[in-house]
Amino acid sequence: MFRHVHTLFLVDDSGMALAGSSRWVHVRSLLSHMTQTIAQHDPRGVDLLFLNNHSVHSGIQHGEWIQAVFDNVAPPTGGTPTGRTMHEILDAYTSTLRYDSTFKALNIVVFTDGKANDFDVLKHTIRHHIQILNRRGHLGHQLGIEFIQVGDDEIATAQLDLSEEYIDSHRGSTQKDVVGVTPSRCIKHMSAKLATQIVLGGIDARVHGYIRIADGNH
């Protein structure tokens, strides 16, 4: 399934989300193992972005590269501009598609445990760009977004639940399972294998045209 899409990891590096070294190490380990799996099916590897650190890391093919990036970026700090960052990514992607409709499908995997400072912007930008792709008649798997919570911040969990409800209310009109949400209340311990299965479940739903049940279990 990974051969159908290009994978972009978006990591919430806010002070709230990954306070303490254990969560930072956990996310680093998840991405390292997932990258190894994805690169076996997609020779282009994965891209890695952060919410606050503005460095861009493209074409990562080995888990060791992920670990090196994490070791060299600044420690988690700052706010949680998830909406702004998502808008920048989706705006650039849909602009590229406008001139090259054969551009590879994009799958964004967001690892977070922070409450987005711009939640309304996040909701609007996802809906807006889905509508753009629908109007242009792109394939159902052209865009996918998976939110995976790491940690146990209750405020973040509540916001992810609201995101899921909002997204679910619009699935009927698009008939596309573009966005998936997995809050920590559904997963006691997030492993690389489980995170990979969640992401694969989203890709499979989009490629084959069915909609997952929005209960956090994929």
PDB file of C-alpha atoms in Angstrom:
ATOM      1  CA  MET A   1       0.000   0.000   0.000  1.00  0.00           C
ATOM      2  CA  PHE A   2       2.814   2.437   0.739  1.00  0.00           C
ATOM      3  CA  ARG A   3       3.790   2.376  -2.924  1.00  0.00           C
ATOM      4  CA  HIS A   4       0.543   4.237  -3.722  1.00  0.00           C
ATOM      5  CA  VAL A   5       1.426   7.315  -1.634  1.00  0.00           C
ATOM      6  CA  HIS A   6       4.264   9.516  -0.469  1.00  0.00           C
ATOM      7  CA  THR A   7       4.532   9.647   3.325  1.00  0.00           C
ATOM      8  CA  LEU A   8       5.146  12.831   5.291  1.00  0.00           C
ATOM      9  CA  PHE A   9       5.653  12.693   9.057  1.00  0.00           C
ATOM     10  CA  LEU A  10       4.579  15.862  10.889  1.00  0.00           C
ATOM     11  CA  VAL A  11       5.823  15.915  14.488  1.00  0.00           C
ATOM     12  CA  ASP A  12       4.395  18.165  17.169  1.00  0.00           C
ATOM     13  CA  ASP A  13       7.520  19.473  18.878  1.00  0.00           C
ATOM     14  CA  SER A  14       5.722  21.926  21.157  1.00  0.00           C
ATOM     15  CA  GLY A  15       6.730  22.183  24.780  1.00  0.00           C
ATOM     16  CA  MET A  16       3.285  20.991  25.848  1.00  0.00           C
ATOM     17  CA  ALA A  17       3.177  17.995  23.555  1.00  0.00           C
ATOM     18  CA  LEU A  18       6.489  16.329  24.208  1.00  0.00           C
ATOM     19  CA  ALA A  19       7.515  17.644  27.589  1.00  0.00           C
ATOM     20  CA  GLY A  20      10.088  15.269  29.013  1.00  0.00           C
ATOM     21  CA  SER A  21      12.657  13.230  27.124  1.00  0.00           C
ATOM     22  CA  SER A  22      10.711   9.944  27.236  1.00  0.00           C
ATOM     23  CA  ARG A  23       8.004  11.087  24.781  1.00  0.00           C
ATOM     24  CA  TRP A  24      10.579  12.582  22.425  1.00  0.00           C
ATOM     25  CA  VAL A  25      12.510   9.304  22.444  1.00  0.00           C
ATOM     26  CA  HIS A  26       9.289   7.344  21.946  1.00  0.00           C
ATOM     27  CA  VAL A  27       8.283   9.333  18.865  1.00  0.00           C
ATOM     28  CA  ARG A  28      11.807   9.070  17.486  1.00  0.00           C
ATOM     29  CA  SER A  29      11.694   5.294  17.898  1.00  0.00           C
ATOM     30  CA  LEU A  30       8.242   5.032  16.273  1.00  0.00           C
ATOM     31  CA  LEU A  31       9.310   7.016  13.225  1.00  0.00           C
ATOM     32  CA  SER A  32      12.637   5.179  12.900  1.00  0.00           C
ATOM     33  CA  HIS A  33      10.944   1.773  12.721  1.00  0.00           C
ATOM     34  CA  MET A  34       8.106   2.993  10.508  1.00  0.00           C
ATOM     35  CA  THR A  35      10.578   4.551   8.064  1.00  0.00           C
ATOM     36  CA  GLN A  36      12.374   1.230   7.663  1.00  0.00           C
ATOM     37  CA  THR A  37       9.072  -0.442   6.760  1.00  0.00           C
ATOM     38  CA  ILE A  38       7.854   2.289   4.405  1.00  0.00           C
ATOM     39  CA  ALA A  39      11.171   2.568   2.555  1.00  0.00           C
ATOM     40  CA  GLN A  40      10.950  -1.118   1.636  1.00  0.00           C
ATOM     41  CA  HIS A  41       7.879  -0.290  -0.460  1.00  0.00           C
ATOM     42  CA  ASP A  42       8.581   3.311  -1.490  1.00  0.00           C
ATOM     43  CA  PRO A  43      12.169   3.968  -2.623  1.00  0.00           C
ATOM     44  CA  ARG A  44      11.581   7.710  -2.239  1.00  0.00           C
ATOM     45  CA  GLY A  45      11.505   7.230   1.512  1.00  0.00           C
ATOM     46  CA  VAL A  46       9.639   9.652   3.788  1.00  0.00           C
ATOM     47  CA  ASP A  47       9.670  13.363   4.545  1.00  0.00           C
ATOM     48  CA  LEU A  48       9.895  14.746   8.078  1.00  0.00           C
ATOM     49  CA  LEU A  49       8.657  18.134   9.306  1.00  0.00           C
ATOM     50  CA  PHE A  50       8.084  19.678  12.727  1.00  0.00           C
ATOM     51  CA  LEU A  51       5.602  22.291  13.927  1.00  0.00           C
ATOM     52  CA  ASN A  52       8.176  24.670  15.409  1.00  0.00           C
ATOM     53  CA  ASN A  53      11.512  23.652  13.965  1.00  0.00           C
ATOM     54  CA  HIS A  54      11.443  24.864  10.350  1.00  0.00           C
ATOM     55  CA  SER A  55      13.986  22.421   8.941  1.00  0.00           C
ATOM     56  CA  VAL A  56      12.773  20.182   6.096  1.00  0.00           C
ATOM     57  CA  HIS A  57      14.033  16.626   5.779  1.00  0.00           C
ATOM     58  CA  SER A  58      13.155  14.848   2.531  1.00  0.00           C
ATOM     59  CA  GLY A  59      13.751  11.387   1.110  1.00  0.00           C
ATOM     60  CA  ILE A  60      14.665   9.688   4.395  1.00  0.00           C
ATOM     61  CA  GLN A  61      15.191   5.982   3.712  1.00  0.00           C
ATOM     62  CA  HIS A  62      16.706   4.657   6.937  1.00  0.00           C
ATOM     63  CA  GLY A  63      15.731   4.721  10.576  1.00  0.00           C
ATOM     64  CA  GLU A  64      19.191   5.952  11.495  1.00  0.00           C
ATOM     65  CA  TRP A  65      18.526   9.131   9.513  1.00  0.00           C
ATOM     66  CA  ILE A  66      15.430   9.791  11.615  1.00  0.00           C
ATOM     67  CA  GLN A  67      17.408   9.366  14.806  1.00  0.00           C
ATOM     68  CA  ALA A  68      20.101  11.737  13.532  1.00  0.00           C
ATOM     69  CA  VAL A  69      17.502  14.414  12.747  1.00  0.00           C
ATOM     70  CA  PHE A  70      15.954  14.138  16.210  1.00  0.00           C
ATOM     71  CA  ASP A  71      19.393  14.310  17.822  1.00  0.00           C
ATOM     72  CA  ASN A  72      20.217  17.540  15.963  1.00  0.00           C
ATOM     73  CA  VAL A  73      16.993  19.551  16.153  1.00  0.00           C
ATOM     74  CA  ALA A  74      16.253  21.825  19.092  1.00  0.00           C
ATOM     75  CA  PRO A  75      14.476  20.318  22.116  1.00  0.00           C
ATOM     76  CA  PRO A  76      10.651  20.574  22.041  1.00  0.00           C
ATOM     77  CA  THR A  77       9.498  24.100  22.759  1.00  0.00           C
ATOM     78  CA  GLY A  78       6.977  26.708  21.658  1.00  0.00           C
ATOM     79  CA  GLY A  79       3.285  26.509  20.817  1.00  0.00           C
ATOM     80  CA  THR A  80       1.213  24.097  18.744  1.00  0.00           C
ATOM     81  CA  PRO A  81       0.501  25.759  15.358  1.00  0.00           C
ATOM     82  CA  THR A  82      -0.981  22.619  13.809  1.00  0.00           C
ATOM     83  CA  GLY A  83      -3.485  24.520  11.677  1.00  0.00           C
ATOM     84  CA  ARG A  84      -0.937  26.945  10.248  1.00  0.00           C
ATOM     85  CA  THR A  85       1.546  24.194   9.420  1.00  0.00           C
ATOM     86  CA  MET A  86      -1.125  21.968   7.891  1.00  0.00           C
ATOM     87  CA  HIS A  87      -2.299  24.893   5.750  1.00  0.00           C
ATOM     88  CA  GLU A  88       1.246  25.486   4.460  1.00  0.00           C
ATOM     89  CA  ILE A  89       1.656  21.803   3.556  1.00  0.00           C
ATOM     90  CA  LEU A  90      -1.749  21.398   1.904  1.00  0.00           C
ATOM     91  CA  ASP A  91      -1.599  24.726   0.075  1.00  0.00           C
ATOM     92  CA  ALA A  92       1.767  23.823  -1.454  1.00  0.00           C
ATOM     93  CA  TYR A  93       0.568  20.329  -2.361  1.00  0.00           C
ATOM     94  CA  THR A  94      -2.701  21.367  -4.007  1.00  0.00           C
ATOM     95  CA  SER A  95      -0.870  24.128  -5.887  1.00  0.00           C
ATOM     96  CA  THR A  96       1.553  21.540  -7.280  1.00  0.00           C
ATOM     97  CA  LEU A  97      -1.337  19.277  -8.257  1.00  0.00           C
ATOM     98  CA  ARG A  98      -2.904  22.133 -10.162  1.00  0.00           C
ATOM     99  CA  TYR A  99      -0.028  22.037 -12.636  1.00  0.00           C
ATOM    100  CA  ASP A 100       0.793  18.334 -12.420  1.00  0.00           C
ATOM    101  CA  SER A 101      -2.277  16.167 -11.860  1.00  0.00           C
ATOM    102  CA  THR A 102      -0.126  13.025 -11.900  1.00  0.00           C
ATOM    103  CA  PHE A 103       1.781  14.103  -8.781  1.00  0.00           C
ATOM    104  CA  LYS A 104       1.942  11.252  -6.275  1.00  0.00           C
ATOM    105  CA  ALA A 105      -0.727  10.968  -3.588  1.00  0.00           C
ATOM    106  CA  LEU A 106       0.250  12.410  -0.194  1.00  0.00           C
ATOM    107  CA  ASN A 107      -0.240  10.757   3.192  1.00  0.00           C
ATOM    108  CA  ILE A 108       0.430  13.001   6.214  1.00  0.00           C
ATOM    109  CA  VAL A 109       0.944  11.293   9.576  1.00  0.00           C
ATOM    110  CA  VAL A 110       0.727  13.693  12.524  1.00  0.00           C
ATOM    111  CA  PHE A 111       2.168  12.649  15.890  1.00  0.00           C
ATOM    112  CA  THR A 112       0.935  14.927  18.650  1.00  0.00           C
ATOM    113  CA  ASP A 113      -0.022  15.225  22.284  1.00  0.00           C
ATOM    114  CA  GLY A 114      -0.671  18.942  22.327  1.00  0.00           C
ATOM    115  CA  LYS A 115      -3.806  21.007  21.965  1.00  0.00           C
ATOM    116  CA  ALA A 116      -3.627  22.934  18.690  1.00  0.00           C
ATOM    117  CA  ASN A 117      -3.448  26.682  19.314  1.00  0.00           C
ATOM    118  CA  ASP A 118      -5.358  27.241  16.067  1.00  0.00           C
ATOM    119  CA  PHE A 119      -7.931  24.465  16.096  1.00  0.00           C
ATOM    120  CA  ASP A 120     -10.455  26.390  13.980  1.00  0.00           C
ATOM    121  CA  VAL A 121      -7.781  27.028  11.363  1.00  0.00           C
ATOM    122  CA  LEU A 122      -6.932  23.321  11.353  1.00  0.00           C
ATOM    123  CA  LYS A 123     -10.544  22.271  10.780  1.00  0.00           C
ATOM    124  CA  HIS A 124     -11.096  24.874   8.080  1.00  0.00           C
ATOM    125  CA  THR A 125      -7.907  24.189   6.149  1.00  0.00           C
ATOM    126  CA  ILE A 126      -8.491  20.426   6.020  1.00  0.00           C
ATOM    127  CA  ARG A 127     -12.071  20.846   4.839  1.00  0.00           C
ATOM    128  CA  HIS A 128     -11.099  23.568   2.346  1.00  0.00           C
ATOM    129  CA  HIS A 129      -8.375  21.512   0.674  1.00  0.00           C
ATOM    130  CA  ILE A 130     -10.507  18.366   0.566  1.00  0.00           C
ATOM    131  CA  GLN A 131     -13.132  20.410  -1.283  1.00  0.00           C
ATOM    132  CA  ILE A 132     -10.483  21.624  -3.743  1.00  0.00           C
ATOM    133  CA  LEU A 133      -9.434  18.057  -4.533  1.00  0.00           C
ATOM    134  CA  ASN A 134     -13.062  16.979  -4.908  1.00  0.00           C
ATOM    135  CA  ARG A 135     -13.819  19.802  -7.346  1.00  0.00           C
ATOM    136  CA  ARG A 136     -10.822  18.826  -9.440  1.00  0.00           C
ATOM    137  CA  GLY A 137     -11.920  15.194  -9.525  1.00  0.00           C
ATOM    138  CA  HIS A 138      -8.807  13.667  -7.982  1.00  0.00           C
ATOM    139  CA  LEU A 139      -8.697  10.039  -6.894  1.00  0.00           C
ATOM    140  CA  GLY A 140     -10.015   9.109  -3.469  1.00  0.00           C
ATOM    141  CA  HIS A 141      -6.553   8.341  -2.123  1.00  0.00           C
ATOM    142  CA  GLN A 142      -4.946  11.561  -3.398  1.00  0.00           C
ATOM    143  CA  LEU A 143      -4.741  12.908   0.158  1.00  0.00           C
ATOM    144  CA  GLY A 144      -4.742  11.219   3.536  1.00  0.00           C
ATOM    145  CA  ILE A 145      -4.164  12.600   7.028  1.00  0.00           C
ATOM    146  CA  GLU A 146      -3.712  10.483  10.169  1.00  0.00           C
ATOM    147  CA  PHE A 147      -3.591  12.029  13.643  1.00  0.00           C
ATOM    148  CA  ILE A 148      -1.942   9.718  16.177  1.00  0.00           C
ATOM    149  CA  GLN A 149      -1.757  10.797  19.804  1.00  0.00           C
ATOM    150  CA  VAL A 150       1.365   9.947  21.770  1.00  0.00           C
ATOM    151  CA  GLY A 151       1.061  10.659  25.453  1.00  0.00           C
ATOM    152  CA  ASP A 152      -1.959  11.149  27.675  1.00  0.00           C
ATOM    153  CA  ASP A 153      -2.793  14.852  27.715  1.00  0.00           C
ATOM    154  CA  GLU A 154      -6.544  14.925  28.374  1.00  0.00           C
ATOM    155  CA  ILE A 155      -7.051  18.313  26.729  1.00  0.00           C
ATOM    156  CA  ALA A 156      -5.356  17.069  23.575  1.00  0.00           C
ATOM    157  CA  THR A 157      -7.475  13.910  23.667  1.00  0.00           C
ATOM    158  CA  ALA A 158     -10.668  15.952  23.948  1.00  0.00           C
ATOM    159  CA  GLN A 159      -9.636  18.111  20.993  1.00  0.00           C
ATOM    160  CA  LEU A 160      -8.835  15.050  18.878  1.00  0.00           C
ATOM    161  CA  ASP A 161     -12.270  13.671  19.750  1.00  0.00           C
ATOM    162  CA  LEU A 162     -13.823  16.938  18.528  1.00  0.00           C
ATOM    163  CA  SER A 163     -11.749  16.702  15.367  1.00  0.00           C
ATOM    164  CA  GLU A 164     -13.024  13.196  14.748  1.00  0.00           C
ATOM    165  CA  GLU A 165     -16.650  14.259  15.249  1.00  0.00           C
ATOM    166  CA  TYR A 166     -16.203  17.224  12.907  1.00  0.00           C
ATOM    167  CA  ILE A 167     -14.502  15.105  10.258  1.00  0.00           C
ATOM    168  CA  ASP A 168     -17.084  12.344  10.537  1.00  0.00           C
ATOM    169  CA  SER A 169     -19.889  14.859   9.990  1.00  0.00           C
ATOM    170  CA  HIS A 170     -18.432  15.700   6.568  1.00  0.00           C
ATOM    171  CA  ARG A 171     -17.531  12.219   5.364  1.00  0.00           C
ATOM    172  CA  GLY A 172     -20.984  11.590   3.993  1.00  0.00           C
ATOM    173  CA  SER A 173     -20.785  14.527   1.590  1.00  0.00           C
ATOM    174  CA  THR A 174     -17.373  13.582   0.195  1.00  0.00           C
ATOM    175  CA  GLN A 175     -17.610   9.769   0.422  1.00  0.00           C
ATOM    176  CA  LYS A 176     -13.872   9.741   1.080  1.00  0.00           C
ATOM    177  CA  ASP A 177     -12.060   8.637   4.224  1.00  0.00           C
ATOM    178  CA  VAL A 178      -9.443  11.372   4.087  1.00  0.00           C
ATOM    179  CA  VAL A 179      -8.745  11.873   7.803  1.00  0.00           C
ATOM    180  CA  GLY A 180      -8.244   9.379  10.617  1.00  0.00           C
ATOM    181  CA  VAL A 181      -7.882  10.094  14.347  1.00  0.00           C
ATOM    182  CA  THR A 182      -6.433   7.750  16.962  1.00  0.00           C
ATOM    183  CA  PRO A 183      -6.542   9.279  20.465  1.00  0.00           C
ATOM    184  CA  SER A 184      -4.535   7.638  23.247  1.00  0.00           C
ATOM    185  CA  ARG A 185      -7.666   6.492  25.068  1.00  0.00           C
ATOM    186  CA  CYS A 186      -8.012   3.838  22.346  1.00  0.00           C
ATOM    187  CA  ILE A 187      -4.402   2.668  22.551  1.00  0.00           C
ATOM    188  CA  LYS A 188      -2.668   1.818  25.820  1.00  0.00           C
ATOM    189  CA  HIS A 189       0.798   1.814  24.264  1.00  0.00           C
ATOM    190  CA  MET A 190       1.521   2.967  20.743  1.00  0.00           C
ATOM    191  CA  SER A 191       4.068   0.727  19.046  1.00  0.00           C
ATOM    192  CA  ALA A 192       5.644   1.169  15.619  1.00  0.00           C
ATOM    193  CA  LYS A 193       3.820  -1.930  14.383  1.00  0.00           C
ATOM    194  CA  LEU A 194       0.445  -0.612  15.542  1.00  0.00           C
ATOM    195  CA  ALA A 195       1.074   2.889  14.180  1.00  0.00           C
ATOM    196  CA  THR A 196       2.010   1.356  10.823  1.00  0.00           C
ATOM    197  CA  GLN A 197      -1.190  -0.709  10.820  1.00  0.00           C
ATOM    198  CA  ILE A 198      -3.260   2.422  11.533  1.00  0.00           C
ATOM    199  CA  VAL A 199      -1.651   4.292   8.653  1.00  0.00           C
ATOM    200  CA  LEU A 200      -2.043   1.309   6.322  1.00  0.00           C
ATOM    201  CA  GLY A 201      -5.715   1.059   7.285  1.00  0.00           C
ATOM    202  CA  GLY A 202      -6.268   4.645   6.180  1.00  0.00           C
ATOM    203  CA  ILE A 203      -4.502   4.136   2.857  1.00  0.00           C
ATOM    204  CA  ASP A 204      -6.431   0.935   2.204  1.00  0.00           C
ATOM    205  CA  ALA A 205      -9.768   2.679   2.896  1.00  0.00           C
ATOM    206  CA  ARG A 206      -8.955   5.467   0.459  1.00  0.00           C
ATOM    207  CA  VAL A 207      -7.560   3.226  -2.289  1.00  0.00           C
ATOM    208  CA  HIS A 208     -10.525   0.842  -2.132  1.00  0.00           C
ATOM    209  CA  GLY A 209     -13.179   3.478  -1.503  1.00  0.00           C
ATOM    210  CA  TYR A 210     -14.666   2.548   1.852  1.00  0.00           C
ATOM    211  CA  ILE A 211     -15.073   4.588   5.043  1.00  0.00           C
ATOM    212  CA  ARG A 212     -13.719   3.409   8.370  1.00  0.00           C
ATOM    213  CA  ILE A 213     -15.888   3.522  11.472  1.00  0.00           C
ATOM    214  CA  ALA A 214     -14.878   6.670  13.363  1.00  0.00           C
ATOM    215  CA  ASP A 215     -14.366   5.136  16.800  1.00  0.00           C
ATOM    216  CA  GLY A 216     -10.606   5.504  17.073  1.00  0.00           C
ATOM    217  CA  ASN A 217     -10.033   1.845  16.321  1.00  0.00           C
ATOM    218  CA  HIS A 218      -8.728   1.170  12.850  1.00  0.00           C
TER     219      HIS A 218
END
